[in-house]
mmCIF file with all atom_site columns, C-alpha atoms in Angstrom:
data_model
loop_
_atom_site.group_PDB
_atom_site.id
_atom_site.type_symbol
_atom_site.label_atom_id
_atom_site.label_alt_id
_atom_site.label_comp_id
_atom_site.label_asym_id
_atom_site.label_entity_id
_atom_site.label_seq_id
_atom_site.pdbx_PDB_ins_code
_atom_site.Cartn_x
_atom_site.Cartn_y
_atom_site.Cartn_z
_atom_site.occupancy
_atom_site.B_iso_or_equiv
_atom_site.pdbx_formal_charge
_atom_site.auth_seq_id
_atom_site.auth_comp_id
_atom_site.auth_asym_id
_atom_site.auth_atom_id
_atom_site.pdbx_PDB_model_num
ATOM 1   C CA . GLN T 1 1   ? 0.000   0.000   0.000  1.00 49.00 ? 16  GLN T CA 1
ATOM 2   C CA . SER T 1 2   ? 1.299   3.465   -0.878 1.00 48.00 ? 17  SER T CA 1
ATOM 3   C CA . TRP T 1 3   ? 1.062   4.787   2.705  1.00 51.00 ? 18  TRP T CA 1
ATOM 4   C CA . VAL T 1 4   ? 3.520   2.108   3.878  1.00 51.00 ? 19  VAL T CA 1
ATOM 5   C CA . LEU T 1 5   ? 6.546   3.298   1.889  1.00 49.00 ? 20  LEU T CA 1
ATOM 6   C CA . PRO T 1 6   ? 7.452   6.510   3.806  1.00 52.00 ? 21  PRO T CA 1
ATOM 7   C CA . VAL T 1 7   ? 7.277   4.639   7.126  1.00 52.00 ? 22  VAL T CA 1
ATOM 8   C CA . VAL T 1 8   ? 9.528   1.706   6.272  1.00 52.00 ? 23  VAL T CA 1
ATOM 9   C CA . ALA T 1 9   ? 12.244  3.598   4.396  1.00 54.00 ? 24  ALA T CA 1
ATOM 10  C CA . GLN T 1 10  ? 14.063  4.834   7.517  1.00 66.00 ? 25  GLN T CA 1
ATOM 11  C CA . THR T 1 11  ? 15.990  2.358   9.760  1.00 73.00 ? 26  THR T CA 1
ATOM 12  C CA . PRO T 1 12  ? 16.135  -1.443  10.165 1.00 77.00 ? 27  PRO T CA 1
ATOM 13  C CA . GLN T 1 13  ? 14.394  -1.175  13.574 1.00 75.00 ? 28  GLN T CA 1
ATOM 14  C CA . ARG T 1 14  ? 11.572  0.919   12.119 1.00 73.00 ? 29  ARG T CA 1
ATOM 15  C CA . LEU T 1 15  ? 11.294  -1.525  9.235  1.00 76.00 ? 30  LEU T CA 1
ATOM 16  C CA . ARG T 1 16  ? 10.826  -4.437  11.691 1.00 78.00 ? 31  ARG T CA 1
ATOM 17  C CA . VAL T 1 17  ? 8.230   -2.501  13.664 1.00 77.00 ? 32  VAL T CA 1
ATOM 18  C CA . ALA T 1 18  ? 6.448   -1.383  10.496 1.00 78.00 ? 33  ALA T CA 1
ATOM 19  C CA . LEU T 1 19  ? 6.326   -4.940  9.133  1.00 80.00 ? 34  LEU T CA 1
ATOM 20  C CA . GLY T 1 20  ? 4.897   -6.203  12.430 1.00 82.00 ? 35  GLY T CA 1
ATOM 21  C CA . ASN T 1 21  ? 2.315   -3.431  12.321 1.00 82.00 ? 36  ASN T CA 1
ATOM 22  C CA . LEU T 1 22  ? 1.525   -4.226  8.697  1.00 84.00 ? 37  LEU T CA 1
ATOM 23  C CA . TYR T 1 23  ? 0.970   -7.895  9.574  1.00 86.00 ? 38  TYR T CA 1
ATOM 24  C CA . SER T 1 24  ? -1.426  -6.818  12.337 1.00 86.00 ? 39  SER T CA 1
ATOM 25  C CA . ILE T 1 25  ? -3.316  -4.569  9.913  1.00 88.00 ? 40  ILE T CA 1
ATOM 26  C CA . LEU T 1 26  ? -3.647  -7.226  7.217  1.00 89.00 ? 41  LEU T CA 1
ATOM 27  C CA . ALA T 1 27  ? -4.582  -10.004 9.663  1.00 90.00 ? 42  ALA T CA 1
ATOM 28  C CA . SER T 1 28  ? -7.235  -7.811  11.263 1.00 89.00 ? 43  SER T CA 1
ATOM 29  C CA . GLU T 1 29  ? -8.633  -6.850  7.878  1.00 91.00 ? 44  GLU T CA 1
ATOM 30  C CA . ALA T 1 30  ? -8.794  -10.465 6.674  1.00 91.00 ? 45  ALA T CA 1
ATOM 31  C CA . TRP T 1 31  ? -10.394 -11.730 9.888  1.00 89.00 ? 46  TRP T CA 1
ATOM 32  C CA . PHE T 1 32  ? -12.969 -8.974  10.047 1.00 89.00 ? 47  PHE T CA 1
ATOM 33  C CA . LYS T 1 33  ? -13.896 -9.279  6.368  1.00 89.00 ? 48  LYS T CA 1
ATOM 34  C CA . ALA T 1 34  ? -14.504 -13.010 6.886  1.00 89.00 ? 49  ALA T CA 1
ATOM 35  C CA . PHE T 1 35  ? -16.534 -12.265 10.015 1.00 87.00 ? 50  PHE T CA 1
ATOM 36  C CA . LEU T 1 36  ? -18.711 -9.749  8.171  1.00 86.00 ? 51  LEU T CA 1
ATOM 37  C CA . ASP T 1 37  ? -19.131 -12.062 5.181  1.00 87.00 ? 52  ASP T CA 1
ATOM 38  C CA . LYS T 1 38  ? -20.322 -14.848 7.518  1.00 86.00 ? 53  LYS T CA 1
ATOM 39  C CA . ARG T 1 39  ? -22.928 -12.557 9.016  1.00 80.00 ? 54  ARG T CA 1
ATOM 40  C CA . GLY T 1 40  ? -24.023 -11.787 5.458  1.00 75.00 ? 55  GLY T CA 1
ATOM 41  C CA . GLY T 1 41  ? -27.636 -10.775 5.056  1.00 70.00 ? 56  GLY T CA 1
ATOM 42  C CA . ARG T 1 42  ? -28.490 -10.421 8.738  1.00 74.00 ? 57  ARG T CA 1
ATOM 43  C CA . ARG T 1 43  ? -30.445 -7.295  9.493  1.00 76.00 ? 58  ARG T CA 1
ATOM 44  C CA . GLU T 1 44  ? -28.243 -5.861  12.208 1.00 76.00 ? 59  GLU T CA 1
ATOM 45  C CA . THR T 1 45  ? -26.091 -2.841  12.791 1.00 83.00 ? 60  THR T CA 1
ATOM 46  C CA . MET T 1 46  ? -22.699 -3.213  14.471 1.00 85.00 ? 61  MET T CA 1
ATOM 47  C CA . LEU T 1 47  ? -20.495 -0.751  16.245 1.00 85.00 ? 62  LEU T CA 1
ATOM 48  C CA . VAL T 1 48  ? -16.944 -2.106  16.256 1.00 87.00 ? 63  VAL T CA 1
ATOM 49  C CA . TYR T 1 49  ? -15.083 -1.418  19.528 1.00 86.00 ? 64  TYR T CA 1
ATOM 50  C CA . HIS T 1 50  ? -11.307 -1.694  19.936 1.00 87.00 ? 65  HIS T CA 1
ATOM 51  C CA . TYR T 1 51  ? -10.099 -1.655  23.538 1.00 84.00 ? 66  TYR T CA 1
ATOM 52  C CA . TRP T 1 52  ? -6.606  -0.674  22.363 1.00 83.00 ? 67  TRP T CA 1
ATOM 53  C CA . THR T 1 53  ? -5.853  1.981   19.769 1.00 87.00 ? 68  THR T CA 1
ATOM 54  C CA . SER T 1 54  ? -3.496  -0.103  17.656 1.00 86.00 ? 69  SER T CA 1
ATOM 55  C CA . PRO T 1 55  ? -2.629  -0.698  13.991 1.00 86.00 ? 70  PRO T CA 1
ATOM 56  C CA . ALA T 1 56  ? -5.226  -3.512  13.895 1.00 88.00 ? 71  ALA T CA 1
ATOM 57  C CA . LEU T 1 57  ? -7.784  -0.711  13.894 1.00 90.00 ? 72  LEU T CA 1
ATOM 58  C CA . ILE T 1 58  ? -6.676  0.256   10.368 1.00 91.00 ? 73  ILE T CA 1
ATOM 59  C CA . GLY T 1 59  ? -7.459  -3.254  9.121  1.00 91.00 ? 74  GLY T CA 1
ATOM 60  C CA . THR T 1 60  ? -10.845 -3.215  10.802 1.00 91.00 ? 75  THR T CA 1
ATOM 61  C CA . LYS T 1 61  ? -11.680 0.137   9.230  1.00 92.00 ? 76  LYS T CA 1
ATOM 62  C CA . GLN T 1 62  ? -10.592 -1.094  5.781  1.00 92.00 ? 77  GLN T CA 1
ATOM 63  C CA . ALA T 1 63  ? -12.711 -4.252  6.192  1.00 91.00 ? 78  ALA T CA 1
ATOM 64  C CA . THR T 1 64  ? -15.794 -2.217  7.110  1.00 89.00 ? 79  THR T CA 1
ATOM 65  C CA . ALA T 1 65  ? -15.542 0.201   4.165  1.00 88.00 ? 80  ALA T CA 1
ATOM 66  C CA . GLY T 1 66  ? -18.821 0.200   2.281  1.00 85.00 ? 81  GLY T CA 1
ATOM 67  C CA . ARG T 1 67  ? -20.531 -2.192  4.728  1.00 83.00 ? 82  ARG T CA 1
ATOM 68  C CA . ARG T 1 68  ? -23.954 -0.855  5.675  1.00 81.00 ? 83  ARG T CA 1
ATOM 69  C CA . GLN T 1 69  ? -24.181 -3.106  8.728  1.00 80.00 ? 84  GLN T CA 1
ATOM 70  C CA . VAL T 1 70  ? -21.226 -1.304  10.399 1.00 86.00 ? 85  VAL T CA 1
ATOM 71  C CA . ALA T 1 71  ? -22.167 1.985   12.042 1.00 86.00 ? 86  ALA T CA 1
ATOM 72  C CA . GLY T 1 72  ? -18.580 2.862   12.907 1.00 88.00 ? 87  GLY T CA 1
ATOM 73  C CA . VAL T 1 73  ? -15.250 1.897   14.436 1.00 90.00 ? 88  VAL T CA 1
ATOM 74  C CA . VAL T 1 74  ? -14.503 3.270   17.901 1.00 90.00 ? 89  VAL T CA 1
ATOM 75  C CA . SER T 1 75  ? -11.590 2.839   20.265 1.00 91.00 ? 90  SER T CA 1
ATOM 76  C CA . ARG T 1 76  ? -10.487 3.470   23.813 1.00 90.00 ? 91  ARG T CA 1
ATOM 77  C CA . ALA T 1 77  ? -7.065  5.068   24.307 1.00 88.00 ? 92  ALA T CA 1
ATOM 78  C CA . HIS T 1 78  ? -4.911  5.004   27.415 1.00 83.00 ? 93  HIS T CA 1
ATOM 79  C CA . GLY T 1 79  ? -1.295  4.316   28.289 1.00 82.00 ? 94  GLY T CA 1
ATOM 80  C CA . GLY T 1 80  ? 1.090   3.387   25.481 1.00 81.00 ? 95  GLY T CA 1
ATOM 81  C CA . ASP T 1 81  ? -1.496  3.629   22.744 1.00 84.00 ? 96  ASP T CA 1
ATOM 82  C CA . LEU T 1 82  ? -2.094  7.280   23.640 1.00 87.00 ? 97  LEU T CA 1
ATOM 83  C CA . TYR T 1 83  ? 1.063   8.660   25.228 1.00 86.00 ? 98  TYR T CA 1
ATOM 84  C CA . GLU T 1 84  ? 3.819   8.522   22.633 1.00 80.00 ? 99  GLU T CA 1
ATOM 85  C CA . GLU T 1 85  ? 6.564   8.760   25.279 1.00 79.00 ? 100 GLU T CA 1
ATOM 86  C CA . VAL T 1 86  ? 5.384   5.528   26.934 1.00 76.00 ? 101 VAL T CA 1
ATOM 87  C CA . ARG T 1 87  ? 6.077   3.497   23.793 1.00 67.00 ? 102 ARG T CA 1
ATOM 88  C CA . GLY T 1 88  ? 9.493   5.095   23.413 1.00 61.00 ? 103 GLY T CA 1
ATOM 89  C CA . ASP T 1 89  ? 8.807   5.748   19.726 1.00 61.00 ? 104 ASP T CA 1
ATOM 90  C CA . HIS T 1 90  ? 7.582   9.242   19.018 1.00 52.00 ? 105 HIS T CA 1
ATOM 91  C CA . ASP T 1 91  ? 7.029   8.334   15.379 1.00 52.00 ? 106 ASP T CA 1
ATOM 92  C CA . TRP T 1 92  ? 5.111   5.100   15.975 1.00 63.00 ? 107 TRP T CA 1
ATOM 93  C CA . PRO T 1 93  ? 4.584   3.682   12.494 1.00 68.00 ? 108 PRO T CA 1
ATOM 94  C CA . PHE T 1 94  ? 1.047   4.195   11.268 1.00 81.00 ? 109 PHE T CA 1
ATOM 95  C CA . ARG T 1 95  ? 0.029   6.421   14.228 1.00 84.00 ? 110 ARG T CA 1
ATOM 96  C CA . GLU T 1 96  ? -1.600  9.048   12.017 1.00 85.00 ? 111 GLU T CA 1
ATOM 97  C CA . ARG T 1 97  ? -3.340  6.407   9.912  1.00 88.00 ? 112 ARG T CA 1
ATOM 98  C CA . VAL T 1 98  ? -4.672  4.756   13.097 1.00 89.00 ? 113 VAL T CA 1
ATOM 99  C CA . MET T 1 99  ? -6.006  8.092   14.332 1.00 90.00 ? 114 MET T CA 1
ATOM 100 C CA . THR T 1 100 ? -7.739  8.882   11.041 1.00 91.00 ? 115 THR T CA 1
ATOM 101 C CA . SER T 1 101 ? -9.245  5.365   10.917 1.00 91.00 ? 116 SER T CA 1
ATOM 102 C CA . VAL T 1 102 ? -11.187 5.719   14.158 1.00 93.00 ? 117 VAL T CA 1
ATOM 103 C CA . ASP T 1 103 ? -14.663 7.249   14.015 1.00 93.00 ? 118 ASP T CA 1
ATOM 104 C CA . ARG T 1 104 ? -14.737 8.027   17.745 1.00 93.00 ? 119 ARG T CA 1
ATOM 105 C CA . MET T 1 105 ? -12.072 7.776   20.456 1.00 94.00 ? 120 MET T CA 1
ATOM 106 C CA . PHE T 1 106 ? -12.819 7.400   24.157 1.00 92.00 ? 121 PHE T CA 1
ATOM 107 C CA . LEU T 1 107 ? -10.126 8.528   26.590 1.00 93.00 ? 122 LEU T CA 1
ATOM 108 C CA . VAL T 1 108 ? -9.989  7.636   30.274 1.00 89.00 ? 123 VAL T CA 1
ATOM 109 C CA . SER T 1 109 ? -9.050  11.111  31.526 1.00 89.00 ? 124 SER T CA 1
ATOM 110 C CA . GLU T 1 110 ? -9.210  14.812  30.762 1.00 92.00 ? 125 GLU T CA 1
ATOM 111 C CA . HIS T 1 111 ? -5.406  14.786  30.762 1.00 92.00 ? 126 HIS T CA 1
ATOM 112 C CA . GLY T 1 112 ? -5.449  12.154  28.012 1.00 92.00 ? 127 GLY T CA 1
ATOM 113 C CA . ARG T 1 113 ? -7.879  14.159  25.902 1.00 95.00 ? 128 ARG T CA 1
ATOM 114 C CA . ALA T 1 114 ? -5.829  17.339  26.354 1.00 95.00 ? 129 ALA T CA 1
ATOM 115 C CA . TYR T 1 115 ? -2.699  15.390  25.373 1.00 94.00 ? 130 TYR T CA 1
ATOM 116 C CA . LEU T 1 116 ? -4.368  13.978  22.255 1.00 94.00 ? 131 LEU T CA 1
ATOM 117 C CA . THR T 1 117 ? -5.969  17.202  21.077 1.00 96.00 ? 132 THR T CA 1
ATOM 118 C CA . GLY T 1 118 ? -2.823  19.194  21.871 1.00 95.00 ? 133 GLY T CA 1
ATOM 119 C CA . ARG T 1 119 ? -0.926  17.057  19.356 1.00 92.00 ? 134 ARG T CA 1
ATOM 120 C CA . ARG T 1 120 ? -3.811  16.478  16.952 1.00 93.00 ? 135 ARG T CA 1
ATOM 121 C CA . PRO T 1 121 ? -6.342  19.328  17.228 1.00 96.00 ? 136 PRO T CA 1
ATOM 122 C CA . TRP T 1 122 ? -8.488  17.711  14.525 1.00 95.00 ? 137 TRP T CA 1
ATOM 123 C CA . MET T 1 123 ? -9.238  14.844  16.972 1.00 95.00 ? 138 MET T CA 1
ATOM 124 C CA . ALA T 1 124 ? -11.233 17.203  19.258 1.00 96.00 ? 139 ALA T CA 1
ATOM 125 C CA . SER T 1 125 ? -14.493 16.497  17.434 1.00 96.00 ? 140 SER T CA 1
ATOM 126 C CA . LYS T 1 126 ? -13.826 12.728  17.422 1.00 95.00 ? 141 LYS T CA 1
ATOM 127 C CA . SER T 1 127 ? -12.868 12.264  21.085 1.00 95.00 ? 142 SER T CA 1
ATOM 128 C CA . GLU T 1 128 ? -14.414 12.349  24.532 1.00 93.00 ? 143 GLU T CA 1
ATOM 129 C CA . VAL T 1 129 ? -13.617 11.295  28.091 1.00 92.00 ? 144 VAL T CA 1
ATOM 130 C CA . THR T 1 130 ? -15.258 8.126   29.395 1.00 88.00 ? 145 THR T CA 1
ATOM 131 C CA . ARG T 1 131 ? -13.784 6.606   32.516 1.00 79.00 ? 146 ARG T CA 1
ATOM 132 C CA . LEU T 1 132 ? -12.992 2.923   32.908 1.00 73.00 ? 147 LEU T CA 1
ATOM 133 C CA . GLY T 1 133 ? -15.112 0.846   35.240 1.00 66.00 ? 148 GLY T CA 1
ATOM 134 C CA . VAL T 1 134 ? -18.593 1.312   36.575 1.00 60.00 ? 149 VAL T CA 1
ATOM 135 C CA . ALA T 1 135 ? -20.265 3.689   38.979 1.00 64.00 ? 150 ALA T CA 1
ATOM 136 C CA . ASP T 1 136 ? -19.903 2.930   42.692 1.00 61.00 ? 151 ASP T CA 1
ATOM 137 C CA . HIS T 1 137 ? -23.314 1.897   43.933 1.00 62.00 ? 152 HIS T CA 1
ATOM 138 C CA . GLY T 1 138 ? -22.101 1.443   47.496 1.00 64.00 ? 153 GLY T CA 1
ATOM 139 C CA . GLU T 1 139 ? -22.286 -1.733  49.544 1.00 62.00 ? 154 GLU T CA 1
ATOM 140 C CA . THR T 1 140 ? -24.420 -4.335  47.823 1.00 60.00 ? 155 THR T CA 1
ATOM 141 C CA . GLY T 1 141 ? -25.058 -6.565  50.802 1.00 57.00 ? 156 GLY T CA 1
ATOM 142 C CA . GLY T 1 142 ? -22.587 -9.399  51.024 1.00 60.00 ? 157 GLY T CA 1
ATOM 143 C CA . MET T 1 143 ? -21.572 -12.377 48.984 1.00 57.00 ? 158 MET T CA 1
ATOM 144 C CA . PRO T 1 144 ? -23.167 -13.267 45.667 1.00 55.00 ? 159 PRO T CA 1
ATOM 145 C CA . GLN T 1 145 ? -26.069 -15.661 45.726 1.00 60.00 ? 160 GLN T CA 1
ATOM 146 C CA . ALA T 1 146 ? -25.810 -19.165 44.281 1.00 60.00 ? 161 ALA T CA 1
ATOM 147 C CA . GLY T 1 147 ? -26.081 -19.190 40.503 1.00 57.00 ? 162 GLY T CA 1
ATOM 148 C CA . ARG T 1 148 ? -24.958 -15.599 40.159 1.00 55.00 ? 163 ARG T CA 1
ATOM 149 C CA . ILE T 1 149 ? -21.712 -14.792 38.332 1.00 52.00 ? 164 ILE T CA 1
ATOM 150 C CA . VAL T 1 150 ? -19.538 -11.896 39.462 1.00 52.00 ? 165 VAL T CA 1
ATOM 151 C CA . VAL T 1 151 ? -16.837 -10.656 37.076 1.00 49.00 ? 166 VAL T CA 1
ATOM 152 C CA . CYS T 1 152 ? -13.916 -8.443  38.005 1.00 47.00 ? 167 CYS T CA 1
ATOM 153 C CA . SER T 1 153 ? -11.413 -7.283  35.383 1.00 43.00 ? 168 SER T CA 1
ATOM 154 C CA . LEU T 1 154 ? -8.029  -5.788  36.175 1.00 43.00 ? 169 LEU T CA 1
ATOM 155 C CA . SER T 1 155 ? -6.390  -5.429  32.775 1.00 42.00 ? 170 SER T CA 1
ATOM 156 C CA . MET T 1 156 ? -2.657  -4.678  32.706 1.00 41.00 ? 171 MET T CA 1
ATOM 157 C CA . ALA T 1 157 ? -2.623  -3.099  36.163 1.00 40.00 ? 172 ALA T CA 1
ATOM 158 C CA . ILE T 1 158 ? 0.485   -4.950  37.295 1.00 40.00 ? 173 ILE T CA 1
ATOM 159 C CA . GLY T 1 159 ? 2.381   -4.019  34.112 1.00 42.00 ? 174 GLY T CA 1
ATOM 160 C CA . ASN T 1 160 ? 2.049   -0.309  34.837 1.00 43.00 ? 175 ASN T CA 1
ATOM 161 C CA . ARG T 1 161 ? 2.381   -0.766  38.622 1.00 41.00 ? 176 ARG T CA 1
ATOM 162 C CA . ARG T 1 162 ? 0.941   2.616   39.561 1.00 42.00 ? 177 ARG T CA 1
ATOM 163 C CA . ASN T 1 163 ? -2.464  4.193   39.346 1.00 40.00 ? 178 ASN T CA 1
ATOM 164 C CA . LEU T 1 164 ? -3.217  7.922   39.434 1.00 41.00 ? 179 LEU T CA 1
ATOM 165 C CA . THR T 1 165 ? -2.845  8.142   43.234 1.00 42.00 ? 180 THR T CA 1
ATOM 166 C CA . GLY T 1 166 ? 0.688   6.732   43.149 1.00 44.00 ? 181 GLY T CA 1
ATOM 167 C CA . LEU T 1 167 ? -0.319  3.544   44.964 1.00 40.00 ? 182 LEU T CA 1
ATOM 168 C CA . ARG T 1 168 ? 1.186   0.380   43.605 1.00 40.00 ? 183 ARG T CA 1
ATOM 169 C CA . PHE T 1 169 ? -1.437  -2.172  42.563 1.00 39.00 ? 184 PHE T CA 1
ATOM 170 C CA . PRO T 1 170 ? 0.314   -5.039  44.350 1.00 41.00 ? 185 PRO T CA 1
ATOM 171 C CA . ASP T 1 171 ? 0.079   -2.974  47.565 1.00 40.00 ? 186 ASP T CA 1
ATOM 172 C CA . VAL T 1 172 ? -3.620  -2.328  46.976 1.00 39.00 ? 187 VAL T CA 1
ATOM 173 C CA . LEU T 1 173 ? -4.249  -6.018  46.278 1.00 41.00 ? 188 LEU T CA 1
ATOM 174 C CA . GLY T 1 174 ? -2.166  -7.084  49.283 1.00 41.00 ? 189 GLY T CA 1
ATOM 175 C CA . VAL T 1 175 ? 0.348   -9.125  47.291 1.00 41.00 ? 190 VAL T CA 1
ATOM 176 C CA . ALA T 1 176 ? 4.116   -8.933  47.008 1.00 42.00 ? 191 ALA T CA 1
ATOM 177 C CA . ALA T 1 177 ? 5.498   -7.210  43.925 1.00 39.00 ? 192 ALA T CA 1
#
């Protein structure tokens, strides 16, 4: 694809990263096209949600082009997929293409939105803050009843090790780091 050439023509490291990104894009596009083809004539409308803002989003967007059953492609952004300094690569291959591929981006903080729109003012109309988690409804009254399933997700908390208050997650969970 013509938008690949400027990215890969720089250093061997960037070429490796770009090729890995390209594989992710093409694999995502192929999988999602097959998924949409399988769903065929169903009368449904889908909103495609990516938890991570990654190159796979480009493939998803390409696969959904011209598909009436897809209302849009949205993504959440936080950590390394938002803050360029976290990844250690300020020119992350395909970053601009990823950003233009998303129809709506949900950020977990005002700081994140200010960071994004400070670097890409055109993303202001495509982004908004939506916090992770659910509202605190207070004490619910003890242990779950038989037959009831309770789900708790703690995605990548240990990898980052710190939340916004500076507490380490292992300390909060009562486990050794």
